[in-house]
Short mmCIF file of C-alpha atoms in Angstrom, two decimals:
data_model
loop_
_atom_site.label_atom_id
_atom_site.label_comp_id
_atom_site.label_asym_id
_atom_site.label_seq_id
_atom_site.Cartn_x
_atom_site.Cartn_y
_atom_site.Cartn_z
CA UNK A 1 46.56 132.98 -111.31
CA UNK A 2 47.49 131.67 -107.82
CA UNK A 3 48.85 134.39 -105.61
CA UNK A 4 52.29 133.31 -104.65
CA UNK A 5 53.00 133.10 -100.78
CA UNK A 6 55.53 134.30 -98.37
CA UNK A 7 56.21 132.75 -94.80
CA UNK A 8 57.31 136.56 -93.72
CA UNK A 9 55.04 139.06 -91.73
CA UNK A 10 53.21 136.66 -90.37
CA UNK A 11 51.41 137.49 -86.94
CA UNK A 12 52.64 136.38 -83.17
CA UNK A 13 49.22 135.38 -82.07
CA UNK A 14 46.14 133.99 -83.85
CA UNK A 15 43.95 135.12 -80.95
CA UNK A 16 40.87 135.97 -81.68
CA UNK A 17 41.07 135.57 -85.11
CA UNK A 18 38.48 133.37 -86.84
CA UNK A 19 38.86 131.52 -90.48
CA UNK A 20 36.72 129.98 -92.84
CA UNK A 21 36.35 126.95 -94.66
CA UNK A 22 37.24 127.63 -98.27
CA UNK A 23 37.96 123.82 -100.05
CA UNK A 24 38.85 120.13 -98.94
CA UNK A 25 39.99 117.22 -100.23
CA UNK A 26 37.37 115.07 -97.70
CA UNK A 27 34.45 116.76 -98.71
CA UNK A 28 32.37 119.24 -100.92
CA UNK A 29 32.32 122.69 -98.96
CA UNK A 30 29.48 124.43 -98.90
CA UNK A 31 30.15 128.10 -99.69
CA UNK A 32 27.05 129.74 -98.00
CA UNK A 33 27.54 127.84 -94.58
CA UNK A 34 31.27 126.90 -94.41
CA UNK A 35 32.63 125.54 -91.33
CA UNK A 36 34.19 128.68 -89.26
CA UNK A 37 36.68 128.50 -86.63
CA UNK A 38 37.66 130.82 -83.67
CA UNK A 39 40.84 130.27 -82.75
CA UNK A 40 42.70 131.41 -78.95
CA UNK A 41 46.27 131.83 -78.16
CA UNK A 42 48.37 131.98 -75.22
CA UNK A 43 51.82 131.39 -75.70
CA UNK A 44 52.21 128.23 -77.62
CA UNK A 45 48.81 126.85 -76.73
CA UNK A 46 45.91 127.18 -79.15
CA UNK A 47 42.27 125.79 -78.31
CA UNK A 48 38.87 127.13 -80.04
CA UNK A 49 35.47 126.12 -81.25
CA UNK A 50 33.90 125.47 -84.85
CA UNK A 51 30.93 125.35 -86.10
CA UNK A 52 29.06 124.85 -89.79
CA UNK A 53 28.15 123.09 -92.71
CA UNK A 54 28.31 119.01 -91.78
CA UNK A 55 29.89 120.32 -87.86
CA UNK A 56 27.25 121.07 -85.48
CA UNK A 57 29.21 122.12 -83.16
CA UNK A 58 33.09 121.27 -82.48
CA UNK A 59 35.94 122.27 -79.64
CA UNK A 60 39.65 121.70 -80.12
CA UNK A 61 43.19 122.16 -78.26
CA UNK A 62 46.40 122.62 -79.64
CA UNK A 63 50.08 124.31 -79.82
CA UNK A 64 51.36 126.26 -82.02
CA UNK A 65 55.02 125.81 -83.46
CA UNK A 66 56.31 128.94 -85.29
CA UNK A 67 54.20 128.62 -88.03
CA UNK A 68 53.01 125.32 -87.78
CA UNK A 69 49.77 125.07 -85.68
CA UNK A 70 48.65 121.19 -84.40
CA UNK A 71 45.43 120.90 -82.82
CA UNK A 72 42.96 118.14 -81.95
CA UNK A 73 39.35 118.18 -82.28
CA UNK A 74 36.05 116.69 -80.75
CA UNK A 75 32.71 117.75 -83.08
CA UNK A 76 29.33 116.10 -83.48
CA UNK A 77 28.77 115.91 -87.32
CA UNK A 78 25.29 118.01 -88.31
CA UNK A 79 23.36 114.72 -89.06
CA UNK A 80 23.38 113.57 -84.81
CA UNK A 81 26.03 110.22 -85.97
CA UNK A 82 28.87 109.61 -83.37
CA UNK A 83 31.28 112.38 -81.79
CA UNK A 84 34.24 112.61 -84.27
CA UNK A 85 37.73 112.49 -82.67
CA UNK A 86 40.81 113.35 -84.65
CA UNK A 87 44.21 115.67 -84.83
CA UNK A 88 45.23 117.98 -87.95
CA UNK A 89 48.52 120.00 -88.58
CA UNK A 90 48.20 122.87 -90.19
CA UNK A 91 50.43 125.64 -91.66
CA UNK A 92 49.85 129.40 -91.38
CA UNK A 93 50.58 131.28 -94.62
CA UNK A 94 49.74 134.81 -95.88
CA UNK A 95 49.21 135.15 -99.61
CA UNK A 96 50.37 137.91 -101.71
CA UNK A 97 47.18 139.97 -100.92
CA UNK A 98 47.63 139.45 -97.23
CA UNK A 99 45.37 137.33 -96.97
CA UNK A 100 46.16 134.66 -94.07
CA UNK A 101 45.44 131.24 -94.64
CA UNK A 102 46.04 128.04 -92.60
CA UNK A 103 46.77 124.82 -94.60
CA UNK A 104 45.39 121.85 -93.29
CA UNK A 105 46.54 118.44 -93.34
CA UNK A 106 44.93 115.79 -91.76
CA UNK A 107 43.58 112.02 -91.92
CA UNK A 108 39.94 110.84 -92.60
CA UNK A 109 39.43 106.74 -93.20
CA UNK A 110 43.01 105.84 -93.44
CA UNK A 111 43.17 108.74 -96.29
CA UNK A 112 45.64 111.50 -95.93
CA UNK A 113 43.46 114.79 -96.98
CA UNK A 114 43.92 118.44 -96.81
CA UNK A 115 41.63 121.50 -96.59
CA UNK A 116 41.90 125.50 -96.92
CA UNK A 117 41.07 127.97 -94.26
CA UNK A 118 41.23 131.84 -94.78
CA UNK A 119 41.20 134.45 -92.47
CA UNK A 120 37.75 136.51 -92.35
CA UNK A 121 36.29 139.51 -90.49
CA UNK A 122 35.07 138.31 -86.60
CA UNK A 123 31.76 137.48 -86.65
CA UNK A 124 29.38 139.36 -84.33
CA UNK A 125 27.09 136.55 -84.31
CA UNK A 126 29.02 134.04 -83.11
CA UNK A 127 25.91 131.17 -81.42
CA UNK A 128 27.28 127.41 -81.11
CA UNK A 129 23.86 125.46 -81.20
CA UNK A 130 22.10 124.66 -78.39
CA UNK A 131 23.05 121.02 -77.81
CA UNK A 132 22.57 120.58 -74.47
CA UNK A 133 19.55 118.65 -74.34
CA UNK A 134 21.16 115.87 -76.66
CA UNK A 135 22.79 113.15 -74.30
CA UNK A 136 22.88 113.18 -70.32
CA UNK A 137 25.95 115.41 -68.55
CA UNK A 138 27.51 113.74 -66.47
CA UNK A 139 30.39 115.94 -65.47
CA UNK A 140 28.64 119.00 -66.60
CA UNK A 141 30.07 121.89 -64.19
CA UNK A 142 32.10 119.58 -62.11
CA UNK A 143 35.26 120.72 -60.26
CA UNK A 144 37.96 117.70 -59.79
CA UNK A 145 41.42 118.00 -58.12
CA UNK A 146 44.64 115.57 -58.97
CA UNK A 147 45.02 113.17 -55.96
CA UNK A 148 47.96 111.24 -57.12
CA UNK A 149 49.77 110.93 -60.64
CA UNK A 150 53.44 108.66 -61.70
CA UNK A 151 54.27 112.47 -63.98
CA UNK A 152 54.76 114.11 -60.12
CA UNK A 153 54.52 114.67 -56.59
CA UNK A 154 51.41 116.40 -55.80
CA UNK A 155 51.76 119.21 -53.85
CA UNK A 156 49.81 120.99 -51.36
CA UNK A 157 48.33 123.42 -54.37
CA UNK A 158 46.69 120.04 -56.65
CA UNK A 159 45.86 121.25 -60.41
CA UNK A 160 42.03 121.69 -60.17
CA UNK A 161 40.24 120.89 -63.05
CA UNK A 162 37.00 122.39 -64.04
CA UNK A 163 34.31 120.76 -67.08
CA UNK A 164 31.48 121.61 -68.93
CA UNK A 165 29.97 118.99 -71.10
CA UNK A 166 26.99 119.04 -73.73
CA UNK A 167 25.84 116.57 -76.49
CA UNK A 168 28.74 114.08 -75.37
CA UNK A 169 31.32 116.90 -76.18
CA UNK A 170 33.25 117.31 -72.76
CA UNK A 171 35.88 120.68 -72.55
CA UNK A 172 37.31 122.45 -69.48
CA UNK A 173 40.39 124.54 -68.26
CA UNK A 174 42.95 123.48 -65.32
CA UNK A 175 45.80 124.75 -63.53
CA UNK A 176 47.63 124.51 -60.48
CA UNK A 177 50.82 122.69 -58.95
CA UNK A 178 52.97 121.91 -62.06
CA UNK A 179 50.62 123.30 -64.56
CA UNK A 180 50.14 127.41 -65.19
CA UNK A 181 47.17 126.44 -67.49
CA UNK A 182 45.50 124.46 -69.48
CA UNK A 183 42.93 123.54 -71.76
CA UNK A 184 41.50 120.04 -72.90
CA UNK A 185 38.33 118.79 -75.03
CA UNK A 186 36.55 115.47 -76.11
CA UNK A 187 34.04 113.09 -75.78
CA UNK A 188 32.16 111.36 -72.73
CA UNK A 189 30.50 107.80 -73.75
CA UNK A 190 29.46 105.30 -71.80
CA UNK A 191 31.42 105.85 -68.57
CA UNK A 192 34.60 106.85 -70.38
CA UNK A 193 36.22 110.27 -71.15
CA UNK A 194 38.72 109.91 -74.27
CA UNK A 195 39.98 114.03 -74.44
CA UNK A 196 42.99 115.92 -75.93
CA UNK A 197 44.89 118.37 -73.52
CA UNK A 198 47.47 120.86 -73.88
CA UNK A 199 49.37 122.92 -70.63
CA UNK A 200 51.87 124.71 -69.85
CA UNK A 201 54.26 123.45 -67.50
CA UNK A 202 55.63 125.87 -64.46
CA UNK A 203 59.17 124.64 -64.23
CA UNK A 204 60.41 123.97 -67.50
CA UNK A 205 58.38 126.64 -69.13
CA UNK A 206 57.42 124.46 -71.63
CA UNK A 207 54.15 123.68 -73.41
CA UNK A 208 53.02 119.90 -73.97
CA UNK A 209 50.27 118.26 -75.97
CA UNK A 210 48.90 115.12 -74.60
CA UNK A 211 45.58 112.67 -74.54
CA UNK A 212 44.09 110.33 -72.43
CA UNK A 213 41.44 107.94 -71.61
CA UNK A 214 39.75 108.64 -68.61
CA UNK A 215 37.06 106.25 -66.71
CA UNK A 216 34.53 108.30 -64.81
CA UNK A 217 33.06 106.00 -61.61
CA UNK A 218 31.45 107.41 -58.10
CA UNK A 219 33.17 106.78 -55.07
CA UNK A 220 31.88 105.28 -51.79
CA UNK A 221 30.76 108.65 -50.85
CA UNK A 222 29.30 109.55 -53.89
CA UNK A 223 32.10 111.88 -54.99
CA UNK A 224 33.00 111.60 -59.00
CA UNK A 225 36.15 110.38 -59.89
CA UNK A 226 38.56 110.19 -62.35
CA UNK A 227 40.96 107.49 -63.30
CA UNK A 228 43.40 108.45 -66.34
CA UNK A 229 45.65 106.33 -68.27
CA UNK A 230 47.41 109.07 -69.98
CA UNK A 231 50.13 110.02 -73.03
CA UNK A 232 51.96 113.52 -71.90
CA UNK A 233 54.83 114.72 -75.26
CA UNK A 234 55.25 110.78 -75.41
CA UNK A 235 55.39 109.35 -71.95
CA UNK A 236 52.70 107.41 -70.79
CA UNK A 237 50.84 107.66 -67.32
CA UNK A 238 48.43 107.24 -64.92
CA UNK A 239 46.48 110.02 -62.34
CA UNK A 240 43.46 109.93 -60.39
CA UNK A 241 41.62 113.10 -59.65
CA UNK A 242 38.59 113.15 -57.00
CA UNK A 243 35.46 115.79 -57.45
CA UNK A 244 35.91 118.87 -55.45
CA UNK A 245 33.42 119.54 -52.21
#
């Protein structure tokens, strides 16, 4: 019999809490290597990593909502085929048991799916595979600051931005200026950074999802930069950040 569930008692913060794989709708799940996430929380904003059965290894941002939790995800697939990019909504439940559970709805081919996570004890084992060697980093430990933006005036503290990339997955943190924090993932291919991001914003004390296509090119002298067409909680725009001496 299905345990019935209640949206009461459920906790503040899923940080540091980590959930497995139990069923989907997309695929068969295998039950002795299920895909497990960690997740983080600060405030409203949610990132993590993932790993298992067809996910080598995977990143994502989000926010959470009350007891809705969005994210979006970057993850090479186990067999080496193309980056995956994609978003997911999912709700946070606790069965009768107490038993937390997050459940997932999200799209795959056009289709709309859903999956089944439950909460399970940390792992003290936690190793994302060694993918570093798979693809060429090109913004691997980098350090970037804003230079100009149409979302505001750049002040004389610029949000700094710092990367790691490996296997064509591409994450970092930043904060400064506007921004207290924040946390962003995706995919570097051919000259181009498409990522997710999610901050939260000093004055309005708000926290904002966003995404963004970013070309990566090398400046006169030889400084990386970074020139972003960009969607911040709907409205579109344009930055350019240049690599940090």
């Amino acid at each position: 019999m299905t345990a019935e569930l209640t949206s009461t008692a459920l906790p503040a913060s899923i940080d540091g809490l980590e959930f497995v794989m139990i069923s989907s709708t997309a695929s068969a799940v295998d039950t002795e290597a299920p895909t497990r996430f960690r997740y983080q929380q600060d405030g409203q904003m949610i990132w993590g990593v993932y790993i298992g059965d067809t996910v080598s290894v995977g990143r994502f941002v989000g926010r959470r909502d009350g007891d809705t939790v969005t994210i979006c995800f970057a993850h090479r697939p186990l067999d080496g085929s193309e980056i995956v990019l994609g978003t997911a909504s999912s709700e946070l439940q606790r069965a009768e048991d107490g038993t937390l559970r997050l459940f997932e709805t999200f799209e795959k081919n056009g289709a709309t799916q859903t999956s089944v996570c439950i909460q399970v004890p940390a792992s003290t084992d936690w190793n994302l595979l060694d993918i570093a060697s798979e693809g060429i980093p090109a913004i691997d430990g980098a350090a970037f600051v804003l230079e100009t933006t149409t979302a505001s005036v750049v002040g004389e503290n610029p949000t700094r931005f710092e990367f790691r990339e490996a296997g064509g997955i591409a994450w970092g943190t930043y904060s400064g200026d506007t921004v207290t924090t924040g946390h962003c993932v995706g995919r570097y291919r051919d000259g181009v950074l498409d990522e997710f991001f999610v901050h939260h914003v000093v004055a309005s004390d708000a926290t904002l999802l966003g995404d963004s296509s970013t070309r990566v090119q090398t400046r006169t002298d030889g400084r990386l930069e970074l020139v972003e067409d960009f969607v911040l909680d709907g409205v579109v725009g344009y930055s350019v950040c240049v690599q940090a001496s």
